[in-house]
Amino acid sequence: MRQSFALCALSASLLLSGCQSVNTTSGGAVGVERKQYMFSMLSTQEVNQMYAQSYQQTVGEATTKGVLDKTSADAKRVKAIADRLIAQAPIFRPDSAQWQWEINLIKSDELNANCGPGGKIIFYTGLIDKLKLTDDEIAAVMGHEIAHALREHGREAMSKAYGIAMAKQGAGALLGLSQDSLALADTVVNYSLTLPNSRSNENEADLIGLELAARAGYNPNAAISLWQKMTQNTGGSPPEFMSTHPASESRIASLQSAIPKVMPLYQQAKKT
């Protein structure tokens, strides 16, 4: 964190638009309170718009190939689960109620899922079929991914990368990149979906995702069985999801310790 702030401080001397200290979400019952550092030149709206273009391209390609699933039982399951989770998102981030949320299921053997900036969710059938996910486990995956979007972890990673680029190359090169919308869009996708998140970001997504699922009426214990299934699957080729969301014994232990904090929320949701 000190390194990120130092990079932002250095970059601020090169650009009038410097680094801002923000907290993108409320802490919730799980207590996620870490301050984040974002470049003001990378606004939430700009990043969301850039990613939305990439998302529509992915959906369009899936439609062309005939693999966009809108009608199957699994498609209806995924949408129903997403709707319940999305309804809880404003508890952590009120402005997410105005996001243009989307959820799409793609027929693919990939064991993968993601939620990009602005609430654009993609789920792959391979994740459901190969791991035989229950509704609670689907909610665990989706809640985790939604948490990344709520916390703007992609934008945060981009801000850090831009700080490094500015420190090494100076403001001129970075300004040139920022004016190239295609390059920036590629950067959004890269930092939002394809690069591993930091340990702290993964822990935040685990905790917020756990609470989102519990508030939506999904058993938080499913987060444990989900990661156990993910870990067991690495006996062959590791699923793509694991490349950006590595599992570990410490991760499962952290989830187990947080479950008592959210279990009352789950029990209350089941009554309503």
CSV table of C-alpha atoms in Angstrom, one decimal:
chain,number,residue,atom,x,y,z
A,1,MET,CA,0.0,0.0,0.0
A,2,ARG,CA,2.8,2.4,0.8
A,3,GLN,CA,4.4,1.6,-2.5
A,4,SER,CA,1.1,2.4,-4.4
A,5,PHE,CA,0.8,5.7,-2.6
A,6,ALA,CA,4.4,6.6,-3.3
A,7,LEU,CA,3.9,5.9,-7.0
A,8,CYS,CA,0.8,8.0,-7.1
A,9,ALA,CA,2.6,10.8,-5.3
A,10,LEU,CA,5.4,10.7,-7.8
A,11,SER,CA,2.9,10.6,-10.7
A,12,ALA,CA,1.0,13.5,-9.3
A,13,SER,CA,4.0,15.7,-9.8
A,14,LEU,CA,3.9,14.8,-13.5
A,15,LEU,CA,0.1,15.2,-14.0
A,16,LEU,CA,-2.4,17.7,-12.7
A,17,SER,CA,-4.7,14.7,-12.4
A,18,GLY,CA,-3.1,12.8,-9.5
A,19,CYS,CA,-4.1,10.0,-7.2
A,20,GLN,CA,-7.2,9.9,-5.0
A,21,SER,CA,-7.7,8.0,-1.8
A,22,VAL,CA,-11.1,6.3,-2.0
A,23,ASN,CA,-13.0,3.5,-0.4
A,24,THR,CA,-15.3,2.1,-3.1
A,25,THR,CA,-17.6,0.2,-0.8
A,26,SER,CA,-18.9,0.2,2.8
A,27,GLY,CA,-17.3,-2.4,5.1
A,28,GLY,CA,-20.3,-4.6,5.7
A,29,ALA,CA,-20.5,-7.2,8.4
A,30,VAL,CA,-17.2,-8.7,7.1
A,31,GLY,CA,-15.4,-5.4,7.7
A,32,VAL,CA,-13.6,-4.6,4.4
A,33,GLU,CA,-12.3,-1.1,5.2
A,34,ARG,CA,-9.0,-0.8,3.1
A,35,LYS,CA,-8.4,2.6,1.4
A,36,GLN,CA,-7.7,2.4,-2.3
A,37,TYR,CA,-5.6,4.7,-4.5
A,38,MET,CA,-7.0,5.6,-7.9
A,39,PHE,CA,-5.9,7.9,-10.7
A,40,SER,CA,-8.5,10.5,-11.3
A,41,MET,CA,-7.7,10.4,-15.0
A,42,LEU,CA,-9.1,6.8,-14.9
A,43,SER,CA,-12.6,7.6,-13.8
A,44,THR,CA,-15.1,4.9,-12.9
A,45,GLN,CA,-17.4,5.9,-15.8
A,46,GLU,CA,-14.6,5.8,-18.4
A,47,VAL,CA,-13.4,2.3,-17.3
A,48,ASN,CA,-17.0,1.0,-17.2
A,49,GLN,CA,-17.7,2.3,-20.7
A,50,MET,CA,-14.5,0.8,-22.0
A,51,TYR,CA,-15.3,-2.5,-20.6
A,52,ALA,CA,-18.9,-2.4,-21.8
A,53,GLN,CA,-17.6,-2.2,-25.3
A,54,SER,CA,-15.4,-5.3,-24.8
A,55,TYR,CA,-18.2,-7.2,-23.1
A,56,GLN,CA,-20.6,-6.5,-26.0
A,57,GLN,CA,-18.0,-7.8,-28.4
A,58,THR,CA,-17.7,-11.0,-26.4
A,59,VAL,CA,-21.5,-11.4,-26.3
A,60,GLY,CA,-21.7,-10.7,-30.0
A,61,GLU,CA,-19.1,-13.3,-30.9
A,62,ALA,CA,-20.9,-15.9,-28.8
A,63,THR,CA,-24.2,-15.0,-30.5
A,64,THR,CA,-22.5,-15.4,-33.9
A,65,LYS,CA,-21.1,-18.8,-32.9
A,66,GLY,CA,-24.4,-20.0,-31.5
A,67,VAL,CA,-23.1,-20.5,-28.0
A,68,LEU,CA,-24.9,-17.7,-26.2
A,69,ASP,CA,-27.4,-19.5,-23.9
A,70,LYS,CA,-30.5,-17.5,-23.1
A,71,THR,CA,-33.2,-20.2,-22.8
A,72,SER,CA,-31.8,-23.3,-21.0
A,73,ALA,CA,-32.6,-24.3,-17.4
A,74,ASP,CA,-29.0,-23.3,-16.5
A,75,ALA,CA,-29.4,-19.9,-18.1
A,76,LYS,CA,-32.5,-19.3,-16.0
A,77,ARG,CA,-30.8,-20.5,-12.9
A,78,VAL,CA,-27.8,-18.2,-13.4
A,79,LYS,CA,-30.0,-15.2,-14.1
A,80,ALA,CA,-32.2,-15.8,-11.1
A,81,ILE,CA,-29.1,-16.2,-8.8
A,82,ALA,CA,-27.6,-13.0,-10.3
A,83,ASP,CA,-30.8,-11.0,-9.8
A,84,ARG,CA,-30.8,-11.9,-6.1
A,85,LEU,CA,-27.1,-11.0,-5.6
A,86,ILE,CA,-27.4,-7.8,-7.6
A,87,ALA,CA,-30.3,-6.7,-5.4
A,88,GLN,CA,-27.9,-6.8,-2.4
A,89,ALA,CA,-25.0,-4.9,-4.1
A,90,PRO,CA,-26.3,-1.4,-3.1
A,91,ILE,CA,-25.7,-2.4,0.6
A,92,PHE,CA,-22.0,-2.2,-0.1
A,93,ARG,CA,-22.2,0.4,-2.9
A,94,PRO,CA,-25.4,2.5,-3.3
A,95,ASP,CA,-24.5,3.7,-6.9
A,96,SER,CA,-24.4,0.1,-8.1
A,97,ALA,CA,-28.2,0.4,-8.2
A,98,GLN,CA,-27.8,2.5,-11.3
A,99,TRP,CA,-25.3,0.3,-13.0
A,100,GLN,CA,-26.4,-1.3,-16.3
A,101,TRP,CA,-26.1,-4.9,-15.0
A,102,GLU,CA,-25.9,-7.8,-17.5
A,103,ILE,CA,-25.7,-11.5,-17.1
A,104,ASN,CA,-25.0,-14.0,-19.9
A,105,LEU,CA,-24.3,-17.7,-20.0
A,106,ILE,CA,-21.9,-19.0,-22.7
A,107,LYS,CA,-21.8,-22.7,-23.7
A,108,SER,CA,-18.1,-23.6,-23.3
A,109,ASP,CA,-16.0,-26.2,-21.6
A,110,GLU,CA,-14.1,-23.4,-19.8
A,111,LEU,CA,-14.3,-23.5,-16.1
A,112,ASN,CA,-14.6,-19.8,-15.8
A,113,ALA,CA,-16.7,-16.8,-14.8
A,114,ASN,CA,-16.2,-13.1,-14.4
A,115,CYS,CA,-17.9,-9.8,-13.6
A,116,GLY,CA,-16.2,-6.9,-15.3
A,117,PRO,CA,-16.4,-3.2,-14.4
A,118,GLY,CA,-19.9,-1.8,-14.2
A,119,GLY,CA,-21.6,-5.2,-13.5
A,120,LYS,CA,-21.1,-7.1,-16.8
A,121,ILE,CA,-21.3,-10.8,-15.8
A,122,ILE,CA,-20.3,-13.8,-17.9
A,123,PHE,CA,-20.7,-17.4,-16.7
A,124,TYR,CA,-19.5,-20.5,-18.6
A,125,THR,CA,-21.4,-23.7,-18.7
A,126,GLY,CA,-18.3,-25.8,-18.1
A,127,LEU,CA,-18.0,-24.4,-14.6
A,128,ILE,CA,-21.5,-25.6,-13.8
A,129,ASP,CA,-21.3,-28.9,-15.6
A,130,LYS,CA,-17.9,-30.1,-14.7
A,131,LEU,CA,-18.0,-29.1,-11.0
A,132,LYS,CA,-21.7,-30.0,-10.7
A,133,LEU,CA,-22.3,-26.7,-8.9
A,134,THR,CA,-25.3,-26.2,-6.7
A,135,ASP,CA,-27.2,-22.9,-6.7
A,136,ASP,CA,-25.4,-22.0,-3.5
A,137,GLU,CA,-22.0,-22.6,-5.1
A,138,ILE,CA,-22.9,-20.7,-8.2
A,139,ALA,CA,-23.8,-17.8,-5.9
A,140,ALA,CA,-20.4,-18.1,-4.2
A,141,VAL,CA,-18.6,-17.8,-7.5
A,142,MET,CA,-20.8,-14.9,-8.7
A,143,GLY,CA,-20.8,-13.1,-5.4
A,144,HIS,CA,-17.0,-13.2,-5.5
A,145,GLU,CA,-16.9,-11.8,-9.0
A,146,ILE,CA,-19.4,-9.1,-8.3
A,147,ALA,CA,-17.3,-8.1,-5.3
A,148,HIS,CA,-14.3,-7.5,-7.6
A,149,ALA,CA,-16.5,-5.1,-9.7
A,150,LEU,CA,-17.9,-3.3,-6.6
A,151,ARG,CA,-14.4,-2.7,-5.3
A,152,GLU,CA,-13.1,-1.7,-8.7
A,153,HIS,CA,-10.1,-3.9,-8.4
A,154,GLY,CA,-9.5,-3.7,-12.1
A,155,ARG,CA,-9.3,0.1,-12.0
A,156,GLU,CA,-7.1,-0.1,-8.9
A,157,ALA,CA,-4.7,-2.4,-10.7
A,158,MET,CA,-4.6,-0.1,-13.7
A,159,SER,CA,-3.9,2.9,-11.5
A,160,LYS,CA,-0.9,1.1,-10.0
A,161,ALA,CA,0.3,0.0,-13.4
A,162,TYR,CA,-0.1,3.6,-14.8
A,163,GLY,CA,1.9,4.9,-11.8
A,164,ILE,CA,4.7,2.6,-12.6
A,165,ALA,CA,4.6,3.5,-16.3
A,166,MET,CA,4.7,7.2,-15.5
A,167,ALA,CA,7.5,6.8,-13.0
A,168,LYS,CA,9.6,5.0,-15.6
A,169,GLN,CA,8.7,6.7,-18.8
A,170,GLY,CA,7.3,10.1,-17.8
A,171,ALA,CA,3.9,11.7,-18.3
A,172,GLY,CA,4.2,12.1,-22.1
A,173,ALA,CA,4.1,8.4,-22.9
A,174,LEU,CA,1.2,7.8,-20.6
A,175,LEU,CA,-0.8,10.6,-22.0
A,176,GLY,CA,-0.2,9.2,-25.4
A,177,LEU,CA,-1.6,5.8,-24.3
A,178,SER,CA,-4.6,7.4,-22.6
A,179,GLN,CA,-5.6,9.1,-25.8
A,180,ASP,CA,-5.7,5.7,-27.6
A,181,SER,CA,-9.1,4.3,-26.6
A,182,LEU,CA,-8.4,0.9,-28.1
A,183,ALA,CA,-5.2,0.5,-26.1
A,184,LEU,CA,-7.0,1.6,-23.0
A,185,ALA,CA,-9.9,-0.8,-23.6
A,186,ASP,CA,-7.4,-3.6,-23.9
A,187,THR,CA,-5.8,-2.5,-20.7
A,188,VAL,CA,-9.1,-2.6,-18.9
A,189,VAL,CA,-9.8,-6.1,-20.0
A,190,ASN,CA,-6.3,-7.3,-19.1
A,191,TYR,CA,-6.2,-5.8,-15.6
A,192,SER,CA,-9.9,-6.7,-14.9
A,193,LEU,CA,-10.0,-10.3,-16.1
A,194,THR,CA,-6.7,-11.9,-17.1
A,195,LEU,CA,-4.1,-10.9,-14.5
A,196,PRO,CA,-4.1,-12.5,-11.0
A,197,ASN,CA,-5.5,-10.2,-8.3
A,198,SER,CA,-3.4,-9.4,-5.3
A,199,ARG,CA,-3.8,-11.4,-2.2
A,200,SER,CA,-5.6,-8.5,-0.5
A,201,ASN,CA,-8.0,-8.0,-3.4
A,202,GLU,CA,-8.8,-11.7,-3.4
A,203,ASN,CA,-9.5,-11.7,0.3
A,204,GLU,CA,-11.8,-8.7,-0.1
A,205,ALA,CA,-13.7,-10.3,-2.9
A,206,ASP,CA,-14.0,-13.5,-0.8
A,207,LEU,CA,-15.4,-11.6,2.1
A,208,ILE,CA,-17.8,-9.3,0.3
A,209,GLY,CA,-18.9,-12.2,-2.0
A,210,LEU,CA,-19.6,-14.3,1.1
A,211,GLU,CA,-21.8,-11.6,2.6
A,212,LEU,CA,-23.6,-10.8,-0.7
A,213,ALA,CA,-24.5,-14.5,-1.0
A,214,ALA,CA,-25.6,-14.8,2.6
A,215,ARG,CA,-27.8,-11.7,2.3
A,216,ALA,CA,-29.3,-13.1,-0.9
A,217,GLY,CA,-30.3,-16.3,1.0
A,218,TYR,CA,-27.5,-18.6,-0.2
A,219,ASN,CA,-25.7,-20.8,2.3
A,220,PRO,CA,-22.2,-19.3,2.9
A,221,ASN,CA,-20.8,-22.7,3.6
A,222,ALA,CA,-21.0,-23.2,-0.2
A,223,ALA,CA,-17.9,-21.0,-0.5
A,224,ILE,CA,-15.9,-23.8,1.2
A,225,SER,CA,-17.2,-26.6,-1.0
A,226,LEU,CA,-16.7,-24.5,-4.1
A,227,TRP,CA,-13.0,-23.9,-3.5
A,228,GLN,CA,-12.6,-27.5,-2.5
A,229,LYS,CA,-14.0,-28.6,-5.8
A,230,MET,CA,-11.8,-26.1,-7.6
A,231,THR,CA,-8.7,-27.4,-5.8
A,232,GLN,CA,-9.6,-31.0,-6.6
A,233,ASN,CA,-10.0,-30.2,-10.2
A,234,THR,CA,-6.3,-29.0,-10.4
A,235,GLY,CA,-5.3,-32.7,-10.5
A,236,GLY,CA,-5.6,-32.4,-14.3
A,237,SER,CA,-5.3,-29.1,-16.2
A,238,PRO,CA,-6.0,-26.2,-13.8
A,239,PRO,CA,-9.2,-24.4,-14.6
A,240,GLU,CA,-8.8,-21.0,-16.1
A,241,PHE,CA,-10.6,-19.5,-13.1
A,242,MET,CA,-7.8,-20.8,-10.9
A,243,SER,CA,-5.1,-18.9,-12.8
A,244,THR,CA,-6.6,-15.6,-11.7
A,245,HIS,CA,-8.1,-16.7,-8.4
A,246,PRO,CA,-5.6,-19.2,-6.9
A,247,ALA,CA,-7.0,-21.3,-4.0
A,248,SER,CA,-5.0,-22.1,-0.9
A,249,GLU,CA,-5.5,-23.6,2.5
A,250,SER,CA,-5.2,-20.1,4.0
A,251,ARG,CA,-7.9,-18.8,1.7
A,252,ILE,CA,-10.3,-21.5,2.9
A,253,ALA,CA,-9.4,-20.9,6.5
A,254,SER,CA,-10.1,-17.2,6.0
A,255,LEU,CA,-13.6,-18.0,4.6
A,256,GLN,CA,-14.3,-20.4,7.4
A,257,SER,CA,-13.5,-17.8,10.0
A,258,ALA,CA,-15.8,-15.2,8.3
A,259,ILE,CA,-18.8,-17.5,8.0
A,260,PRO,CA,-20.0,-16.9,11.6
A,261,LYS,CA,-20.2,-13.2,10.8
A,262,VAL,CA,-22.6,-13.7,7.9
A,263,MET,CA,-24.5,-16.7,9.0
A,264,PRO,CA,-27.1,-14.6,10.9
A,265,LEU,CA,-27.7,-12.6,7.6
A,266,TYR,CA,-28.3,-15.9,5.8
A,267,GLN,CA,-30.7,-17.2,8.4
A,268,GLN,CA,-32.6,-13.9,8.3
A,269,ALA,CA,-32.8,-14.0,4.5
A,270,LYS,CA,-34.2,-17.5,4.6
A,271,LYS,CA,-37.1,-16.3,6.9
A,272,THR,CA,-38.2,-13.6,4.4
